[in-house]
PDB file of C-alpha atoms in Angstrom:
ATOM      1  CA  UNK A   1    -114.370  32.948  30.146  1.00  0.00           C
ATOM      2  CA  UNK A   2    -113.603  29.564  31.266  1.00  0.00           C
ATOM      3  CA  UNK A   3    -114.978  27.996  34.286  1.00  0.00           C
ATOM      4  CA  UNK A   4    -112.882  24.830  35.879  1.00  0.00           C
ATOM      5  CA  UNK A   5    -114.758  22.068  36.970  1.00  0.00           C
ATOM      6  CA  UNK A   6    -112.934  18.856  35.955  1.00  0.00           C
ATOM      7  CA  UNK A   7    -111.256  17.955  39.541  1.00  0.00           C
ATOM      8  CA  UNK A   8    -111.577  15.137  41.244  1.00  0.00           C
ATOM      9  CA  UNK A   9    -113.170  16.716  44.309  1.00  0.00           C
ATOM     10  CA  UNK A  10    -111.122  14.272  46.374  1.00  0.00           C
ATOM     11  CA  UNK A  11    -111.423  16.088  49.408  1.00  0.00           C
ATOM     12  CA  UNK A  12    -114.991  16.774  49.055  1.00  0.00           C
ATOM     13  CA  UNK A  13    -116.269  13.024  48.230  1.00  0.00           C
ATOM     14  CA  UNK A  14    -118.676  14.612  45.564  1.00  0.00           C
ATOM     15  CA  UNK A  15    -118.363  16.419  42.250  1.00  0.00           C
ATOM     16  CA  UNK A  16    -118.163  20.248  43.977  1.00  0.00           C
ATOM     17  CA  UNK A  17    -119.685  21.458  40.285  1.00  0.00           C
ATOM     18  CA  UNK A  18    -122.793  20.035  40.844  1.00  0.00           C
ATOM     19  CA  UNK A  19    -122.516  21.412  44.756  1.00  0.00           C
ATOM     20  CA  UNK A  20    -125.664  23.779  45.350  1.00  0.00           C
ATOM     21  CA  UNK A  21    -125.521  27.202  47.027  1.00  0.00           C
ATOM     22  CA  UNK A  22    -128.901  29.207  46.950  1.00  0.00           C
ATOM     23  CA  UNK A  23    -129.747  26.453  45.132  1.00  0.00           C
ATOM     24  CA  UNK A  24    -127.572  26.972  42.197  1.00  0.00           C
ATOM     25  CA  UNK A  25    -124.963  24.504  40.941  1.00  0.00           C
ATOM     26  CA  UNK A  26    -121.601  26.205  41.785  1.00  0.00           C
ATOM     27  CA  UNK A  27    -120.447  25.568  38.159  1.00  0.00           C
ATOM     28  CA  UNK A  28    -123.659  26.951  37.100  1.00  0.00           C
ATOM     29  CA  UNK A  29    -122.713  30.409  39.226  1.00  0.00           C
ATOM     30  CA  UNK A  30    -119.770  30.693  38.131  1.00  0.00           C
ATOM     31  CA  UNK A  31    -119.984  30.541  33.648  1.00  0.00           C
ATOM     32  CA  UNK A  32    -123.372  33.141  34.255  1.00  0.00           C
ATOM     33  CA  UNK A  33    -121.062  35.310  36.065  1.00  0.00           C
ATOM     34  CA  UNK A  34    -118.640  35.034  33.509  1.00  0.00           C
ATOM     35  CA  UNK A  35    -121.498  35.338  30.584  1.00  0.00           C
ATOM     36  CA  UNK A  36    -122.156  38.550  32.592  1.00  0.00           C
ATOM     37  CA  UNK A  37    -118.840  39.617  31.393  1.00  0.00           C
ATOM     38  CA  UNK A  38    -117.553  37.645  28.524  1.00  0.00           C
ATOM     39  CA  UNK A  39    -119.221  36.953  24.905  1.00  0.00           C
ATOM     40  CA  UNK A  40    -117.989  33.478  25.100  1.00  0.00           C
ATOM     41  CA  UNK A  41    -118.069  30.785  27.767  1.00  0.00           C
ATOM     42  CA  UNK A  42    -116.562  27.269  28.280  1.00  0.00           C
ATOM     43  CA  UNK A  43    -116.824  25.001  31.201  1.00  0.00           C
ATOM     44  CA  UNK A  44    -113.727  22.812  31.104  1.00  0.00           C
ATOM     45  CA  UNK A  45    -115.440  19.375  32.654  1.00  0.00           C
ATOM     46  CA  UNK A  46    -114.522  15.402  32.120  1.00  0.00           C
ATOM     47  CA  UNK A  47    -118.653  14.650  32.500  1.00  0.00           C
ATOM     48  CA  UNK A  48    -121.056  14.957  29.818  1.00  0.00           C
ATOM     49  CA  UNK A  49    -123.631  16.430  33.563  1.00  0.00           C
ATOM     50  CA  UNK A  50    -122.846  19.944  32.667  1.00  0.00           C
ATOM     51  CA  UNK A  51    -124.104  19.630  29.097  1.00  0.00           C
ATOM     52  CA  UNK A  52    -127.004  20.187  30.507  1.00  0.00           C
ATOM     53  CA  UNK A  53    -126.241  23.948  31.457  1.00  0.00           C
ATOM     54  CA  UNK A  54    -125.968  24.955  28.066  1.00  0.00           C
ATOM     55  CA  UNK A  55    -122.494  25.872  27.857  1.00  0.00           C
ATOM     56  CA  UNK A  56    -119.775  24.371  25.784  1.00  0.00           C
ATOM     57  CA  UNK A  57    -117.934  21.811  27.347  1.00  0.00           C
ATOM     58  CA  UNK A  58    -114.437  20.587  26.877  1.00  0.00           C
ATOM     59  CA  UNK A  59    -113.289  17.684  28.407  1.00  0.00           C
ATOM     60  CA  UNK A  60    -108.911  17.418  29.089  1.00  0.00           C
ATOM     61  CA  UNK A  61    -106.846  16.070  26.724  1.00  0.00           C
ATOM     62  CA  UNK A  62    -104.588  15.490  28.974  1.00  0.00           C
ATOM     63  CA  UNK A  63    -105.973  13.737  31.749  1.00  0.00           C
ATOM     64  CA  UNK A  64    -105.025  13.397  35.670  1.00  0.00           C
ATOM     65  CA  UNK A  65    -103.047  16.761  35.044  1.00  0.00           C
ATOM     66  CA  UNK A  66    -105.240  18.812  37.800  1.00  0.00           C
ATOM     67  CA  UNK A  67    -106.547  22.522  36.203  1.00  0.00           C
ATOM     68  CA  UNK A  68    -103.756  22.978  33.979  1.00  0.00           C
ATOM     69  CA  UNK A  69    -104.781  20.068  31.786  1.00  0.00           C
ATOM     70  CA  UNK A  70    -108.260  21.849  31.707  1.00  0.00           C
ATOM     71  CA  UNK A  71    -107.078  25.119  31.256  1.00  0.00           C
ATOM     72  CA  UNK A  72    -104.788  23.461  28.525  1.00  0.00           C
ATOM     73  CA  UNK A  73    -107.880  22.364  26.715  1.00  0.00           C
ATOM     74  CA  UNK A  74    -109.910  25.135  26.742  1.00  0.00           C
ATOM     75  CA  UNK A  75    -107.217  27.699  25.627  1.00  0.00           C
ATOM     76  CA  UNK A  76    -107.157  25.392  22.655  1.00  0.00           C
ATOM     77  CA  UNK A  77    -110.273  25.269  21.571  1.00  0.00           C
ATOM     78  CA  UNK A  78    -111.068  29.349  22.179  1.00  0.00           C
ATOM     79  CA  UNK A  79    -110.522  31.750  19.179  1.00  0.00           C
ATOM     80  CA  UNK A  80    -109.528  34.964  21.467  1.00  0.00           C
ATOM     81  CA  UNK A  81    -105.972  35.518  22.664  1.00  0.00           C
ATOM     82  CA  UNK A  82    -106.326  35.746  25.945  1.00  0.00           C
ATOM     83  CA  UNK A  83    -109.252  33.528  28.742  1.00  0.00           C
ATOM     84  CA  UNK A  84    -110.057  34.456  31.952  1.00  0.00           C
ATOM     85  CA  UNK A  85    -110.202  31.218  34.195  1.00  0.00           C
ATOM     86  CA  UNK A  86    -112.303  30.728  36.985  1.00  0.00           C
ATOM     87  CA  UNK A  87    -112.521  28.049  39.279  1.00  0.00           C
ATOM     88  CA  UNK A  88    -115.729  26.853  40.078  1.00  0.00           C
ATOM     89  CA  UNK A  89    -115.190  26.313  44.026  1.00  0.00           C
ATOM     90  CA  UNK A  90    -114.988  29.980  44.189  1.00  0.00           C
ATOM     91  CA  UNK A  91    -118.482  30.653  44.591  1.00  0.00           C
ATOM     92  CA  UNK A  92    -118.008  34.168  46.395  1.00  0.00           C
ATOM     93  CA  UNK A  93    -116.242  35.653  43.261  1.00  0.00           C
ATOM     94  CA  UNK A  94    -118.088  38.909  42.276  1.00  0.00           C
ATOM     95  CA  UNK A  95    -117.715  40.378  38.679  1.00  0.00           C
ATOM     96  CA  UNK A  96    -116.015  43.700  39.909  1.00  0.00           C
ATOM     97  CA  UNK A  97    -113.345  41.602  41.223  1.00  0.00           C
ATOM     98  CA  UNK A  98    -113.016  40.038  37.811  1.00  0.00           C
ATOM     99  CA  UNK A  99    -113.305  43.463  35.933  1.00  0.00           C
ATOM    100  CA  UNK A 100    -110.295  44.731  38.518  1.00  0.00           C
ATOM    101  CA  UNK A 101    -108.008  42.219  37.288  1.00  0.00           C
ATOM    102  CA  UNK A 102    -108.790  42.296  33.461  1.00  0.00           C
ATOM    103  CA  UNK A 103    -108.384  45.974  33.878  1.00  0.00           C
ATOM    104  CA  UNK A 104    -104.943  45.138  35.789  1.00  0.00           C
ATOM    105  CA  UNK A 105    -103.347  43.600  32.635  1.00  0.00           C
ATOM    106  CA  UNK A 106    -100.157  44.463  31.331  1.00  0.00           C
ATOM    107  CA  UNK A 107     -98.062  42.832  28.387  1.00  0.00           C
ATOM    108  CA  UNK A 108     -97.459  39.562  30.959  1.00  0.00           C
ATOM    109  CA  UNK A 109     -98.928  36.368  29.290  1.00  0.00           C
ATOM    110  CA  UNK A 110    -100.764  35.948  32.962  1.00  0.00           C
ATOM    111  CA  UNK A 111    -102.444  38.534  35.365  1.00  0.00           C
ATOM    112  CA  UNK A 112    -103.293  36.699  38.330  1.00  0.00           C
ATOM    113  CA  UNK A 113    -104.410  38.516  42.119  1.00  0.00           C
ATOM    114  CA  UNK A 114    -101.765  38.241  44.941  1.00  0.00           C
ATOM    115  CA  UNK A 115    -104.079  37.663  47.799  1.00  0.00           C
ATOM    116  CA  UNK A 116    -103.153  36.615  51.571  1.00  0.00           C
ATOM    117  CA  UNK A 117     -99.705  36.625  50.432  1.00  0.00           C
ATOM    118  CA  UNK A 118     -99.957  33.861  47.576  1.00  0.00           C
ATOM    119  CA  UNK A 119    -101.112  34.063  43.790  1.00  0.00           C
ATOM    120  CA  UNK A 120    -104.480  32.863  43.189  1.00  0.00           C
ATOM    121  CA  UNK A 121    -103.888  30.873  39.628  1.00  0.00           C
ATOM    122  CA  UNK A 122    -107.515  29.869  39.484  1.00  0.00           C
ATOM    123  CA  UNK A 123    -108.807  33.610  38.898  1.00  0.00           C
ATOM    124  CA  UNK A 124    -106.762  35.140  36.602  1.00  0.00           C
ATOM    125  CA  UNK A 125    -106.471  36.004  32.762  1.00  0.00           C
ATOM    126  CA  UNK A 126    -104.315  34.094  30.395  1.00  0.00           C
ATOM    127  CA  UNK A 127    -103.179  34.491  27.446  1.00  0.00           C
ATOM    128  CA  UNK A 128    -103.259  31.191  24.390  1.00  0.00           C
ATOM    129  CA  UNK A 129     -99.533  32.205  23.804  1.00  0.00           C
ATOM    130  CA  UNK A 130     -99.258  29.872  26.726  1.00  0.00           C
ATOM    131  CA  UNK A 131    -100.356  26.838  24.700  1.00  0.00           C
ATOM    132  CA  UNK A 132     -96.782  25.761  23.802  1.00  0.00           C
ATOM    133  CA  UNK A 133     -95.090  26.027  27.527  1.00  0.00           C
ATOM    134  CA  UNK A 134     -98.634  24.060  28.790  1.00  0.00           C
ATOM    135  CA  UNK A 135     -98.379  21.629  26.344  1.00  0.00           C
ATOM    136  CA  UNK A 136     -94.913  21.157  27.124  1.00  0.00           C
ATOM    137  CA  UNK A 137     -95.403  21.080  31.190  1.00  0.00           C
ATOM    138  CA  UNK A 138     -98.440  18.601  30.713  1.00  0.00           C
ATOM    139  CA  UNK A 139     -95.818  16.391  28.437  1.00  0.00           C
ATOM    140  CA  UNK A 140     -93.158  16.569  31.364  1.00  0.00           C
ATOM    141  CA  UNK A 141     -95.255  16.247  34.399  1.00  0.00           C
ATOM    142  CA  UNK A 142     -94.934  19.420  35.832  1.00  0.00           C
ATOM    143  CA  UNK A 143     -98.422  20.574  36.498  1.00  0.00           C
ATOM    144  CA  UNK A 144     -97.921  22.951  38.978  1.00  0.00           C
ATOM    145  CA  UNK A 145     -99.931  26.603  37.912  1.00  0.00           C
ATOM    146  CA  UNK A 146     -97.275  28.224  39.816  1.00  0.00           C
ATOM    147  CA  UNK A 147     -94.243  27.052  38.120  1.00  0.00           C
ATOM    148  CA  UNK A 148     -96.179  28.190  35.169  1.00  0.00           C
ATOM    149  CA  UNK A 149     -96.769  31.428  35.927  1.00  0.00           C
ATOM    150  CA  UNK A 150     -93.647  32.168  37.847  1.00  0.00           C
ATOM    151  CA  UNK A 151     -92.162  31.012  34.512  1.00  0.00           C
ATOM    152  CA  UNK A 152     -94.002  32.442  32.180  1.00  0.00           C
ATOM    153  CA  UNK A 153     -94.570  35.777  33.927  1.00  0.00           C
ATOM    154  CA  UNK A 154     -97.170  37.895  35.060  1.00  0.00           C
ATOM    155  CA  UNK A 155     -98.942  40.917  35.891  1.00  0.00           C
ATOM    156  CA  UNK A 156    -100.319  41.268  40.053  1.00  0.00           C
ATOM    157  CA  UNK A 157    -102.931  42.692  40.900  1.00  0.00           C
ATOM    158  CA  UNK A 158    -102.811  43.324  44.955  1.00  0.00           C
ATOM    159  CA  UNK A 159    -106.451  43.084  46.113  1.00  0.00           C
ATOM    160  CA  UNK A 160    -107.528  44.132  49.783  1.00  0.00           C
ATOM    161  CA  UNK A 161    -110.606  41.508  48.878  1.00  0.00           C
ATOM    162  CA  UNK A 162    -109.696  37.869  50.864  1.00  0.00           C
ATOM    163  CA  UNK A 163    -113.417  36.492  51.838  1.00  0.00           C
ATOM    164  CA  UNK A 164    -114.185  36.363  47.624  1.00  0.00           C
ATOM    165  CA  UNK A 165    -111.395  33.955  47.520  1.00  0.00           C
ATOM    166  CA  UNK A 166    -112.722  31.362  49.498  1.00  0.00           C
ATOM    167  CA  UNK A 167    -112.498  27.790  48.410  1.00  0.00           C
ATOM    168  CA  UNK A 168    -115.205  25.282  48.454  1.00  0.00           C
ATOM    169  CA  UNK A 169    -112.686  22.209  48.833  1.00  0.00           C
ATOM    170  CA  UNK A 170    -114.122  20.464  52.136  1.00  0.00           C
ATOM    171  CA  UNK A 171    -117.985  19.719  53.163  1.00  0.00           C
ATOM    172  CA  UNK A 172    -117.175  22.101  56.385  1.00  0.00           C
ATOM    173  CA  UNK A 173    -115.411  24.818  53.485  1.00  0.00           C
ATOM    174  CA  UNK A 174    -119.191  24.242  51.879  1.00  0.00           C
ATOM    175  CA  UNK A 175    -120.957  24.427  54.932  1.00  0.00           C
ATOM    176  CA  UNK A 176    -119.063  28.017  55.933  1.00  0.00           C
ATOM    177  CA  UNK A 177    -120.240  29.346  52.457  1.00  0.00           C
TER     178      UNK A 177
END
């Protein structure tokens, strides 16, 4: 499992990892729930701060590249062939909507849930045979996840679920939560 929290948070003013809900840091909810399903996880962060939740941490390699540069990183340093991403601003994310997608996975390099009619790039499972087109996107400038995954293709999973999605991107998006 990989948990995203390397933005910039520029529309929040503050780091939204270290956000609390329930008193929890919203990075800090997210790689338990993912420990709850995965043997292995990695917070993909530019701060030595989440060191202190005692989880790996890999900063970007690429840097200024927006989650694919941290989903580039973490793919690399992970020994299993495929990751399930999560991005920490997604604090309503329950593990049997993480189980339904894994279980959703067909022979696409990416299954990702079609919600509200878009893809939701930042909770979905992805495979390290991506590595090359990343690397190659990150080299070109084209960091869009949904260039990526249009390109690279992918398995949907429709999910009647919408609330779960909900980003933390603004202080009134926090304050809703």
């Amino acid at each position: 499992g990989i948990v995203l929290s390397g933005g910039k948070s520029s529309r929040m003013g503050s780091d939204k990892g270290l956000m609390l809900l329930n008193g929890i840091p919203l990075v800090l909810r997210a790689a338990n729930l993912l420990a709850t399903i995965f043997e292995e996880v990695v917070i993909s962060a530019n701060s030595p701060v989440y060191e202190q939740y005692n989880f790996r941490v890999v900063a970007d390699e690429y840097l200024q590249c927006g989650p694919l540069g941290g989903i580039h990183a973490a793919l690399k340093t992970i020994d299993t062939p495929l990751a399930f991403v999560l991005g920490c601003d997604m604090p309503l994310i329950d593990r049997d909507l993480i189980v339904s997608i894994l279980q959703h996975r067909g022979l696409a390099p990416v299954t990702v849930p079609f919600v509200n009619g878009k893809m939701e790039p930042l909770c979905a499972l992805y495979s390290k045979s991506l590595l090359p087109e990343i690397e190659n996107r990150l080299q070109t400038g084209n960091f869009k996840m949904q260039d990526l995954i249009l390109s690279a293709g992918y398995d949907l999973v429709e999910t009647g679920e919408s609330r779960g999605f909900a980003n933390v991107n603004t202080p009134d998006d926090y304050h809703k939560i």
